[in-house]
GROMACS .gro file of N, CA and C in nm:
model
  519
    1MET      N    1  17.835   1.312 -12.451
    1MET     CA    2  17.957   1.248 -12.523
    1MET      C    3  18.055   1.235 -12.393
    2SER      N    4  18.010   1.231 -12.275
    2SER     CA    5  18.067   1.220 -12.147
    2SER      C    6  18.153   1.075 -12.144
    3GLU      N    7  18.091   0.997 -12.219
    3GLU     CA    8  18.142   0.858 -12.210
    3GLU      C    9  18.280   0.835 -12.294
    4LEU      N   10  18.302   0.926 -12.383
    4LEU     CA   11  18.431   0.933 -12.452
    4LEU      C   12  18.549   0.980 -12.376
    5PRO      N   13  18.659   0.918 -12.425
    5PRO     CA   14  18.795   0.979 -12.358
    5PRO      C   15  18.790   1.129 -12.391
    6PRO      N   16  18.860   1.228 -12.302
    6PRO     CA   17  18.855   1.366 -12.324
    6PRO      C   18  18.898   1.400 -12.473
    7GLU      N   19  19.034   1.345 -12.516
    7GLU     CA   20  19.083   1.378 -12.663
    7GLU      C   21  18.978   1.348 -12.768
    8GLU      N   22  18.903   1.223 -12.747
    8GLU     CA   23  18.809   1.187 -12.845
    8GLU      C   24  18.690   1.291 -12.847
    9ALA      N   25  18.668   1.332 -12.733
    9ALA     CA   26  18.552   1.424 -12.716
    9ALA      C   27  18.562   1.553 -12.774
   10ARG      N   28  18.693   1.589 -12.754
   10ARG     CA   29  18.744   1.731 -12.804
   10ARG      C   30  18.746   1.724 -12.972
   11ARG      N   31  18.798   1.614 -13.016
   11ARG     CA   32  18.798   1.590 -13.169
   11ARG      C   33  18.668   1.586 -13.226
   12LYS      N   34  18.572   1.512 -13.164
   12LYS     CA   35  18.432   1.501 -13.211
   12LYS      C   36  18.372   1.644 -13.196
   13ALA      N   37  18.373   1.715 -13.102
   13ALA     CA   38  18.316   1.850 -13.081
   13ALA      C   39  18.368   1.950 -13.185
   14LYS      N   40  18.495   1.925 -13.210
   14LYS     CA   41  18.569   2.014 -13.318
   14LYS      C   42  18.504   1.983 -13.454
   15GLU      N   43  18.492   1.858 -13.483
   15GLU     CA   44  18.407   1.811 -13.602
   15GLU      C   45  18.279   1.879 -13.615
   16VAL      N   46  18.202   1.873 -13.520
   16VAL     CA   47  18.071   1.912 -13.525
   16VAL      C   48  18.076   2.066 -13.551
   17CYS      N   49  18.164   2.138 -13.489
   17CYS     CA   50  18.168   2.268 -13.501
   17CYS      C   51  18.211   2.317 -13.654
   18PHE      N   52  18.308   2.241 -13.692
   18PHE     CA   53  18.350   2.270 -13.831
   18PHE      C   54  18.255   2.240 -13.945
   19ASP      N   55  18.189   2.137 -13.912
   19ASP     CA   56  18.069   2.091 -14.015
   19ASP      C   57  17.960   2.204 -14.008
   20LEU      N   58  17.930   2.262 -13.889
   20LEU     CA   59  17.840   2.373 -13.893
   20LEU      C   60  17.890   2.499 -13.952
   21LEU      N   61  18.013   2.514 -13.923
   21LEU     CA   62  18.075   2.646 -13.982
   21LEU      C   63  18.093   2.630 -14.141
   22ALA      N   64  18.109   2.521 -14.183
   22ALA     CA   65  18.114   2.504 -14.334
   22ALA      C   66  17.996   2.519 -14.403
   23ALA      N   67  17.898   2.508 -14.322
   23ALA     CA   68  17.742   2.543 -14.405
   23ALA      C   69  17.713   2.691 -14.412
   24ARG      N   70  17.756   2.758 -14.287
   24ARG     CA   71  17.729   2.920 -14.280
   24ARG      C   72  17.810   2.955 -14.154
   25PRO      N   73  17.839   3.088 -14.151
   25PRO     CA   74  17.871   3.137 -14.031
   25PRO      C   75  17.804   3.118 -13.909
   26ARG      N   76  17.848   3.099 -13.793
   26ARG     CA   77  17.748   3.080 -13.668
   26ARG      C   78  17.801   3.173 -13.567
   27THR      N   79  17.716   3.183 -13.485
   27THR     CA   80  17.749   3.263 -13.340
   27THR      C   81  17.809   3.165 -13.260
   28LYS      N   82  17.883   3.229 -13.149
   28LYS     CA   83  17.952   3.146 -13.058
   28LYS      C   84  17.835   3.060 -12.966
   29GLU      N   85  17.701   3.133 -12.954
   29GLU     CA   86  17.601   3.078 -12.883
   29GLU      C   87  17.533   2.962 -12.970
   30GLU      N   88  17.531   2.977 -13.094
   30GLU     CA   89  17.465   2.868 -13.171
   30GLU      C   90  17.555   2.754 -13.181
   31LEU      N   91  17.692   2.768 -13.159
   31LEU     CA   92  17.776   2.652 -13.167
   31LEU      C   93  17.773   2.583 -13.030
   32ARG      N   94  17.771   2.661 -12.921
   32ARG     CA   95  17.760   2.624 -12.782
   32ARG      C   96  17.628   2.524 -12.779
   33SER      N   97  17.531   2.579 -12.813
   33SER     CA   98  17.379   2.514 -12.815
   33SER      C   99  17.390   2.372 -12.906
   34ALA      N  100  17.451   2.376 -13.008
   34ALA     CA  101  17.454   2.259 -13.079
   34ALA      C  102  17.547   2.160 -13.034
   35LEU      N  103  17.654   2.203 -12.949
   35LEU     CA  104  17.741   2.098 -12.897
   35LEU      C  105  17.671   2.050 -12.764
   36ALA      N  106  17.592   2.131 -12.701
   36ALA     CA  107  17.523   2.100 -12.568
   36ALA      C  108  17.406   1.989 -12.601
   37ARG      N  109  17.333   2.006 -12.706
   37ARG     CA  110  17.250   1.923 -12.768
   37ARG      C  111  17.301   1.783 -12.796
   38LYS      N  112  17.427   1.790 -12.844
   38LYS     CA  113  17.494   1.666 -12.891
   38LYS      C  114  17.561   1.590 -12.757
   39GLY      N  115  17.543   1.655 -12.640
   39GLY     CA  116  17.582   1.591 -12.503
   39GLY      C  117  17.724   1.625 -12.473
   40PHE      N  118  17.793   1.729 -12.523
   40PHE     CA  119  17.950   1.757 -12.501
   40PHE      C  120  17.939   1.812 -12.368
   41ASP      N  121  18.046   1.794 -12.289
   41ASP     CA  122  18.064   1.844 -12.148
   41ASP      C  123  18.090   1.997 -12.172
   42GLY      N  124  18.049   2.083 -12.076
   42GLY     CA  125  18.056   2.221 -12.083
   42GLY      C  126  18.208   2.275 -12.091
   43GLU      N  127  18.299   2.202 -12.019
   43GLU     CA  128  18.442   2.234 -12.027
   43GLU      C  129  18.492   2.224 -12.163
   44VAL      N  130  18.445   2.115 -12.231
   44VAL     CA  131  18.508   2.073 -12.363
   44VAL      C  132  18.459   2.188 -12.475
   45CYS      N  133  18.325   2.226 -12.437
   45CYS     CA  134  18.262   2.344 -12.544
   45CYS      C  135  18.333   2.460 -12.502
   46ASP      N  136  18.360   2.507 -12.391
   46ASP     CA  137  18.420   2.631 -12.367
   46ASP      C  138  18.567   2.642 -12.404
   47GLU      N  139  18.644   2.530 -12.389
   47GLU     CA  140  18.777   2.548 -12.455
   47GLU      C  141  18.768   2.541 -12.604
   48LEU      N  142  18.686   2.462 -12.680
   48LEU     CA  143  18.693   2.468 -12.808
   48LEU      C  144  18.641   2.605 -12.872
   49LEU      N  145  18.537   2.652 -12.803
   49LEU     CA  146  18.487   2.771 -12.843
   49LEU      C  147  18.592   2.913 -12.830
   50ARG      N  148  18.662   2.890 -12.711
   50ARG     CA  149  18.771   2.996 -12.701
   50ARG      C  150  18.874   2.974 -12.803
   51LYS      N  151  18.906   2.851 -12.848
   51LYS     CA  152  19.016   2.838 -12.947
   51LYS      C  153  18.968   2.880 -13.072
   52LEU      N  154  18.841   2.856 -13.116
   52LEU     CA  155  18.775   2.899 -13.242
   52LEU      C  156  18.775   3.043 -13.244
   53ASP      N  157  18.745   3.105 -13.153
   53ASP     CA  158  18.732   3.259 -13.130
   53ASP      C  159  18.873   3.317 -13.139
   54ASP      N  160  18.971   3.261 -13.086
   54ASP     CA  161  19.122   3.313 -13.100
   54ASP      C  162  19.180   3.287 -13.239
   55ALA      N  163  19.120   3.187 -13.320
   55ALA     CA  164  19.154   3.152 -13.442
   55ALA      C  165  19.081   3.257 -13.556
   56GLY      N  166  18.974   3.311 -13.501
   56GLY     CA  167  18.916   3.406 -13.597
   56GLY      C  168  18.796   3.328 -13.660
   57LEU      N  169  18.768   3.210 -13.622
   57LEU     CA  170  18.671   3.124 -13.698
   57LEU      C  171  18.534   3.165 -13.659
   58ILE      N  172  18.521   3.227 -13.528
   58ILE     CA  173  18.379   3.272 -13.491
   58ILE      C  174  18.392   3.413 -13.450
   59ASP      N  175  18.318   3.502 -13.511
   59ASP     CA  176  18.332   3.643 -13.471
   59ASP      C  177  18.178   3.692 -13.478
   60ASP      N  178  18.122   3.717 -13.364
   60ASP     CA  179  17.964   3.754 -13.349
   60ASP      C  180  17.936   3.874 -13.424
   61ALA      N  181  18.042   3.974 -13.395
   61ALA     CA  182  18.022   4.108 -13.474
   61ALA      C  183  18.028   4.113 -13.609
   62ALA      N  184  18.099   4.030 -13.686
   62ALA     CA  185  18.119   4.023 -13.821
   62ALA      C  186  17.988   3.930 -13.862
   63PHE      N  187  17.967   3.837 -13.780
   63PHE     CA  188  17.831   3.751 -13.827
   63PHE      C  189  17.721   3.843 -13.812
   64ALA      N  190  17.700   3.937 -13.723
   64ALA     CA  191  17.586   4.031 -13.709
   64ALA      C  192  17.573   4.125 -13.845
   65GLU      N  193  17.693   4.175 -13.882
   65GLU     CA  194  17.701   4.262 -13.986
   65GLU      C  195  17.660   4.187 -14.105
   66THR      N  196  17.707   4.081 -14.141
   66THR     CA  197  17.665   3.987 -14.254
   66THR      C  198  17.522   3.961 -14.253
   67TRP      N  199  17.470   3.922 -14.147
   67TRP     CA  200  17.337   3.880 -14.110
   67TRP      C  201  17.236   3.997 -14.137
   68VAL      N  202  17.270   4.113 -14.086
   68VAL     CA  203  17.191   4.230 -14.112
   68VAL      C  204  17.175   4.270 -14.261
   69ARG      N  205  17.290   4.273 -14.325
   69ARG     CA  206  17.294   4.310 -14.467
   69ARG      C  207  17.219   4.213 -14.543
   70SER      N  208  17.236   4.099 -14.528
   70SER     CA  209  17.158   3.970 -14.598
   70SER      C  210  17.023   3.975 -14.570
   71ARG      N  211  16.965   3.981 -14.447
   71ARG     CA  212  16.822   3.962 -14.418
   71ARG      C  213  16.753   4.098 -14.452
   72HIS      N  214  16.823   4.213 -14.443
   72HIS     CA  215  16.764   4.356 -14.489
   72HIS      C  216  16.730   4.346 -14.631
   73THR      N  217  16.828   4.304 -14.720
   73THR     CA  218  16.823   4.301 -14.855
   73THR      C  219  16.725   4.191 -14.908
   74HIS      N  220  16.753   4.058 -14.856
   74HIS     CA  221  16.675   3.953 -14.914
   74HIS      C  222  16.544   3.923 -14.865
   75GLN      N  223  16.527   3.958 -14.725
   75GLN     CA  224  16.401   3.928 -14.666
   75GLN      C  225  16.321   4.063 -14.622
   76GLY      N  226  16.374   4.171 -14.664
   76GLY     CA  227  16.327   4.320 -14.621
   76GLY      C  228  16.303   4.331 -14.477
   77LEU      N  229  16.382   4.290 -14.403
   77LEU     CA  230  16.343   4.312 -14.242
   77LEU      C  231  16.385   4.445 -14.181
   78GLY      N  232  16.326   4.502 -14.115
   78GLY     CA  233  16.367   4.625 -14.058
   78GLY      C  234  16.458   4.609 -13.947
   79ARG      N  235  16.510   4.717 -13.884
   79ARG     CA  236  16.605   4.716 -13.778
   79ARG      C  237  16.558   4.635 -13.653
   80ARG      N  238  16.430   4.678 -13.612
   80ARG     CA  239  16.383   4.600 -13.500
   80ARG      C  240  16.390   4.458 -13.506
   81ALA      N  241  16.338   4.398 -13.607
   81ALA     CA  242  16.341   4.264 -13.642
   81ALA      C  243  16.476   4.201 -13.647
   82LEU      N  244  16.561   4.271 -13.706
   82LEU     CA  245  16.699   4.228 -13.736
   82LEU      C  246  16.772   4.212 -13.583
   83VAL      N  247  16.736   4.313 -13.504
   83VAL     CA  248  16.804   4.306 -13.361
   83VAL      C  249  16.753   4.177 -13.288
   84ALA      N  250  16.616   4.162 -13.305
   84ALA     CA  251  16.549   4.036 -13.245
   84ALA      C  252  16.585   3.907 -13.292
   85GLU      N  253  16.628   3.915 -13.406
   85GLU     CA  254  16.684   3.780 -13.474
   85GLU      C  255  16.821   3.743 -13.423
   86LEU      N  256  16.908   3.847 -13.423
   86LEU     CA  257  17.040   3.845 -13.366
   86LEU      C  258  17.052   3.818 -13.211
   87ARG      N  259  16.957   3.873 -13.125
   87ARG     CA  260  16.946   3.846 -12.994
   87ARG      C  261  16.915   3.686 -12.970
   88ARG      N  262  16.806   3.646 -13.061
   88ARG     CA  263  16.782   3.498 -13.061
   88ARG      C  264  16.893   3.394 -13.081
   89LYS      N  265  16.969   3.449 -13.175
   89LYS     CA  266  17.100   3.381 -13.209
   89LYS      C  267  17.236   3.393 -13.117
   90GLY      N  268  17.189   3.476 -13.010
   90GLY     CA  269  17.286   3.477 -12.885
   90GLY      C  270  17.399   3.594 -12.911
   91VAL      N  271  17.366   3.680 -13.012
   91VAL     CA  272  17.442   3.777 -13.021
   91VAL      C  273  17.405   3.885 -12.913
   92ASP      N  274  17.520   3.960 -12.846
   92ASP     CA  275  17.496   4.064 -12.742
   92ASP      C  276  17.411   4.167 -12.788
   93SER      N  277  17.322   4.227 -12.702
   93SER     CA  278  17.243   4.330 -12.750
   93SER      C  279  17.312   4.455 -12.816
   94GLU      N  280  17.420   4.501 -12.757
   94GLU     CA  281  17.504   4.604 -12.813
   94GLU      C  282  17.549   4.581 -12.954
   95VAL      N  283  17.592   4.459 -12.959
   95VAL     CA  284  17.655   4.418 -13.095
   95VAL      C  285  17.553   4.420 -13.203
   96ALA      N  286  17.435   4.354 -13.161
   96ALA     CA  287  17.321   4.354 -13.250
   96ALA      C  288  17.266   4.486 -13.296
   97ALA      N  289  17.263   4.577 -13.186
   97ALA     CA  290  17.201   4.719 -13.219
   97ALA      C  291  17.299   4.790 -13.302
   98GLU      N  292  17.433   4.766 -13.285
   98GLU     CA  293  17.538   4.836 -13.358
   98GLU      C  294  17.526   4.779 -13.508
   99ALA      N  295  17.516   4.653 -13.531
   99ALA     CA  296  17.518   4.609 -13.660
   99ALA      C  297  17.375   4.651 -13.747
  100ALA      N  298  17.260   4.653 -13.666
  100ALA     CA  299  17.143   4.694 -13.727
  100ALA      C  300  17.143   4.841 -13.752
  101GLY      N  301  17.230   4.926 -13.664
  101GLY     CA  302  17.223   5.069 -13.715
  101GLY      C  303  17.295   5.103 -13.823
  102GLU      N  304  17.376   5.012 -13.888
  102GLU     CA  305  17.436   5.023 -14.025
  102GLU      C  306  17.331   5.055 -14.126
  103ILE      N  307  17.209   5.017 -14.105
  103ILE     CA  308  17.104   5.037 -14.206
  103ILE      C  309  17.064   5.173 -14.167
  104ASP      N  310  17.067   5.292 -14.246
  104ASP     CA  311  17.034   5.417 -14.226
  104ASP      C  312  16.876   5.429 -14.242
  105ALA      N  313  16.818   5.537 -14.190
  105ALA     CA  314  16.675   5.537 -14.211
  105ALA      C  315  16.619   5.548 -14.344
  106ARG      N  316  16.710   5.606 -14.429
  106ARG     CA  317  16.671   5.617 -14.579
  106ARG      C  318  16.659   5.478 -14.647
  107ALA      N  319  16.756   5.397 -14.624
  107ALA     CA  320  16.762   5.266 -14.672
  107ALA      C  321  16.651   5.201 -14.614
  108GLU      N  322  16.621   5.204 -14.499
  108GLU     CA  323  16.496   5.136 -14.428
  108GLU      C  324  16.375   5.182 -14.493
  109GLU      N  325  16.350   5.303 -14.509
  109GLU     CA  326  16.228   5.347 -14.579
  109GLU      C  327  16.205   5.292 -14.726
  110GLU      N  328  16.314   5.299 -14.783
  110GLU     CA  329  16.331   5.269 -14.934
  110GLU      C  330  16.293   5.100 -14.942
  111ARG      N  331  16.342   5.029 -14.843
  111ARG     CA  332  16.314   4.892 -14.841
  111ARG      C  333  16.160   4.865 -14.817
  112ALA      N  334  16.107   4.933 -14.725
  112ALA     CA  335  15.972   4.928 -14.673
  112ALA      C  336  15.891   4.962 -14.811
  113ARG      N  337  15.915   5.075 -14.887
  113ARG     CA  338  15.839   5.110 -15.005
  113ARG      C  339  15.841   5.007 -15.116
  114GLU      N  340  15.956   4.939 -15.129
  114GLU     CA  341  15.965   4.826 -15.215
  114GLU      C  342  15.876   4.734 -15.178
  115LEU      N  343  15.876   4.690 -15.059
  115LEU     CA  344  15.791   4.571 -14.997
  115LEU      C  345  15.632   4.614 -15.015
  116VAL      N  346  15.603   4.743 -14.978
  116VAL     CA  347  15.461   4.780 -15.008
  116VAL      C  348  15.423   4.772 -15.159
  117ARG      N  349  15.502   4.824 -15.254
  117ARG     CA  350  15.482   4.817 -15.393
  117ARG      C  351  15.462   4.670 -15.444
  118LYS      N  352  15.542   4.588 -15.392
  118LYS     CA  353  15.546   4.434 -15.445
  118LYS      C  354  15.406   4.377 -15.395
  119LYS      N  355  15.375   4.408 -15.260
  119LYS     CA  356  15.257   4.354 -15.215
  119LYS      C  357  15.140   4.410 -15.277
  120LEU      N  358  15.144   4.533 -15.313
  120LEU     CA  359  15.015   4.604 -15.376
  120LEU      C  360  14.987   4.545 -15.518
  121ARG      N  361  15.093   4.498 -15.596
  121ARG     CA  362  15.068   4.441 -15.723
  121ARG      C  363  14.979   4.326 -15.705
  122THR      N  364  14.981   4.237 -15.578
  122THR     CA  365  14.915   4.121 -15.564
  122THR      C  366  14.779   4.139 -15.507
  123MET      N  367  14.740   4.274 -15.479
  123MET     CA  368  14.607   4.305 -15.401
  123MET      C  369  14.505   4.347 -15.491
  124THR      N  370  14.491   4.329 -15.622
  124THR     CA  371  14.380   4.389 -15.691
  124THR      C  372  14.243   4.329 -15.650
  125GLY      N  373  14.163   4.426 -15.647
  125GLY     CA  374  14.033   4.395 -15.601
  125GLY      C  375  14.008   4.398 -15.458
  126VAL      N  376  14.113   4.445 -15.371
  126VAL     CA  377  14.094   4.449 -15.241
  126VAL      C  378  14.064   4.595 -15.206
  127ASP      N  379  13.960   4.616 -15.114
  127ASP     CA  380  13.924   4.749 -15.074
  127ASP      C  381  14.024   4.823 -14.999
  128GLU      N  382  14.031   4.944 -15.000
  128GLU     CA  383  14.150   5.035 -14.946
  128GLU      C  384  14.175   5.015 -14.814
  129GLN      N  385  14.054   5.008 -14.735
  129GLN     CA  386  14.091   4.978 -14.606
  129GLN      C  387  14.156   4.841 -14.560
  130LYS      N  388  14.113   4.756 -14.629
  130LYS     CA  389  14.177   4.622 -14.602
  130LYS      C  390  14.303   4.624 -14.659
  131ALA      N  391  14.328   4.684 -14.759
  131ALA     CA  392  14.464   4.694 -14.817
  131ALA      C  393  14.566   4.747 -14.718
  132THR      N  394  14.508   4.859 -14.651
  132THR     CA  395  14.587   4.943 -14.559
  132THR      C  396  14.621   4.844 -14.453
  133ARG      N  397  14.531   4.787 -14.381
  133ARG     CA  398  14.553   4.689 -14.267
  133ARG      C  399  14.664   4.568 -14.294
  134ARG      N  400  14.652   4.524 -14.429
  134ARG     CA  401  14.742   4.414 -14.459
  134ARG      C  402  14.881   4.468 -14.484
  135LEU      N  403  14.885   4.595 -14.547
  135LEU     CA  404  15.022   4.649 -14.561
  135LEU      C  405  15.089   4.674 -14.429
  136LEU      N  406  15.010   4.743 -14.330
  136LEU     CA  407  15.075   4.790 -14.224
  136LEU      C  408  15.102   4.654 -14.138
  137GLY      N  409  15.020   4.549 -14.159
  137GLY     CA  410  15.058   4.433 -14.082
  137GLY      C  411  15.193   4.366 -14.111
  138MET      N  412  15.199   4.366 -14.252
  138MET     CA  413  15.312   4.300 -14.309
  138MET      C  414  15.440   4.380 -14.270
  139LEU      N  415  15.438   4.506 -14.271
  139LEU     CA  416  15.553   4.585 -14.234
  139LEU      C  417  15.587   4.580 -14.089
  140ALA      N  418  15.486   4.577 -14.006
  140ALA     CA  419  15.505   4.560 -13.870
  140ALA      C  420  15.561   4.406 -13.820
  141ARG      N  421  15.519   4.307 -13.910
  141ARG     CA  422  15.592   4.175 -13.877
  141ARG      C  423  15.747   4.161 -13.933
  142LYS      N  424  15.780   4.266 -14.013
  142LYS     CA  425  15.889   4.268 -14.069
  142LYS      C  426  15.982   4.364 -13.984
  143GLY      N  427  15.927   4.432 -13.886
  143GLY     CA  428  16.007   4.500 -13.791
  143GLY      C  429  16.015   4.643 -13.821
  144TYR      N  430  15.930   4.702 -13.896
  144TYR     CA  431  15.933   4.853 -13.944
  144TYR      C  432  15.878   4.938 -13.834
  145PRO      N  433  15.920   5.042 -13.801
  145PRO     CA  434  15.863   5.142 -13.729
  145PRO      C  435  15.732   5.180 -13.755
  146GLN      N  436  15.618   5.200 -13.659
  146GLN     CA  437  15.484   5.240 -13.687
  146GLN      C  438  15.482   5.366 -13.767
  147GLY      N  439  15.546   5.467 -13.716
  147GLY     CA  440  15.555   5.610 -13.805
  147GLY      C  441  15.587   5.587 -13.933
  148LEU      N  442  15.689   5.512 -13.965
  148LEU     CA  443  15.745   5.506 -14.095
  148LEU      C  444  15.656   5.418 -14.193
  149SER      N  445  15.588   5.311 -14.126
  149SER     CA  446  15.493   5.232 -14.201
  149SER      C  447  15.354   5.308 -14.239
  150TYR      N  448  15.327   5.390 -14.150
  150TYR     CA  449  15.195   5.472 -14.174
  150TYR      C  450  15.236   5.575 -14.299
  151GLY      N  451  15.337   5.631 -14.304
  151GLY     CA  452  15.378   5.723 -14.410
  151GLY      C  453  15.394   5.654 -14.534
  152VAL      N  454  15.475   5.547 -14.537
  152VAL     CA  455  15.501   5.459 -14.658
  152VAL      C  456  15.365   5.409 -14.720
  153VAL      N  457  15.270   5.368 -14.633
  153VAL     CA  458  15.161   5.298 -14.690
  153VAL      C  459  15.067   5.410 -14.750
  154ARG      N  460  15.047   5.508 -14.672
  154ARG     CA  461  14.979   5.637 -14.729
  154ARG      C  462  15.011   5.663 -14.867
  155GLU      N  463  15.150   5.702 -14.867
  155GLU     CA  464  15.205   5.760 -14.993
  155GLU      C  465  15.193   5.656 -15.113
  156GLU      N  466  15.238   5.519 -15.086
  156GLU     CA  467  15.223   5.424 -15.180
  156GLU      C  468  15.072   5.409 -15.239
  157LEU      N  469  14.995   5.411 -15.141
  157LEU     CA  470  14.842   5.401 -15.186
  157LEU      C  471  14.808   5.504 -15.281
  158ARG      N  472  14.847   5.625 -15.218
  158ARG     CA  473  14.813   5.739 -15.317
  158ARG      C  474  14.886   5.738 -15.446
  159ASN      N  475  15.008   5.693 -15.467
  159ASN     CA  476  15.074   5.677 -15.584
  159ASN      C  477  15.009   5.564 -15.675
  160ALA      N  478  14.952   5.460 -15.603
  160ALA     CA  479  14.892   5.355 -15.687
  160ALA      C  480  14.752   5.401 -15.729
  161GLY      N  481  14.708   5.512 -15.683
  161GLY     CA  482  14.586   5.553 -15.738
  161GLY      C  483  14.474   5.571 -15.650
  162ALA      N  484  14.507   5.540 -15.523
  162ALA     CA  485  14.397   5.561 -15.414
  162ALA      C  486  14.366   5.705 -15.400
  163GLU      N  487  14.232   5.740 -15.404
  163GLU     CA  488  14.190   5.892 -15.388
  163GLU      C  489  14.214   5.940 -15.242
  164SER      N  490  14.194   5.861 -15.155
  164SER     CA  491  14.228   5.903 -15.014
  164SER      C  492  14.240   5.796 -14.930
  165THR      N  493  14.293   5.785 -14.822
  165THR     CA  494  14.347   5.673 -14.735
  165THR      C  495  14.284   5.709 -14.611
  166PRO      N  496  14.233   5.591 -14.543
  166PRO     CA  497  14.196   5.623 -14.387
  166PRO      C  498  14.315   5.665 -14.306
  167LEU      N  499  14.434   5.670 -14.350
  167LEU     CA  500  14.543   5.701 -14.260
  167LEU      C  501  14.552   5.850 -14.280
  168ASP      N  502  14.483   5.927 -14.346
  168ASP     CA  503  14.513   6.076 -14.366
  168ASP      C  504  14.495   6.144 -14.242
  169ASP      N  505  14.413   6.115 -14.166
  169ASP     CA  506  14.394   6.172 -14.035
  169ASP      C  507  14.456   6.109 -13.912
  170ALA      N  508  14.508   5.984 -13.929
  170ALA     CA  509  14.569   5.895 -13.824
  170ALA      C  510  14.702   5.976 -13.799
  171THR      N  511  14.737   5.961 -13.674
  171THR     CA  512  14.864   6.007 -13.629
  171THR      C  513  14.933   5.881 -13.562
  172PRO      N  514  15.060   5.865 -13.602
  172PRO     CA  515  15.126   5.746 -13.539
  172PRO      C  516  15.170   5.768 -13.391
  173ASP      N  517  15.176   5.673 -13.331
  173ASP     CA  518  15.224   5.681 -13.200
  173ASP      C  519  15.368   5.737 -13.174
   0.00000   0.00000   0.00000
């Protein structure tokens, strides 16, 4: 957009940002990337993003808190996966870790149990070893710690009627 007069470029960049923010909250880095993809000059981007930040229209910390609550509740993601997602969206590591830290260990364990129970309902006729592998894999992909995953899967398989699990003798790292 460098061929546009400076005022026109600023107006168009502002329009792009407002359109994106109207759809959902965005991080500063998401907006910067979108503007760069559209060819806006770095100086125009920096100035506009500073103004949006000053006006309170972009707030990476607030975005991170909302993102963590939503993705943990609706997608069942664990803290590790949430921090990784926020980092990919350009949120500072400390801000991402602080936001993910709002999910306490008990809430994370309970969400893992819900995911395992839900998955178990669809696993009729699957032998115990295969079910264990699948459940552990699912929890790992969703960012749950290995030790928590082993404990939850072992207990939920027992509760579902499994007589013994191959994890009884396993010790998590």
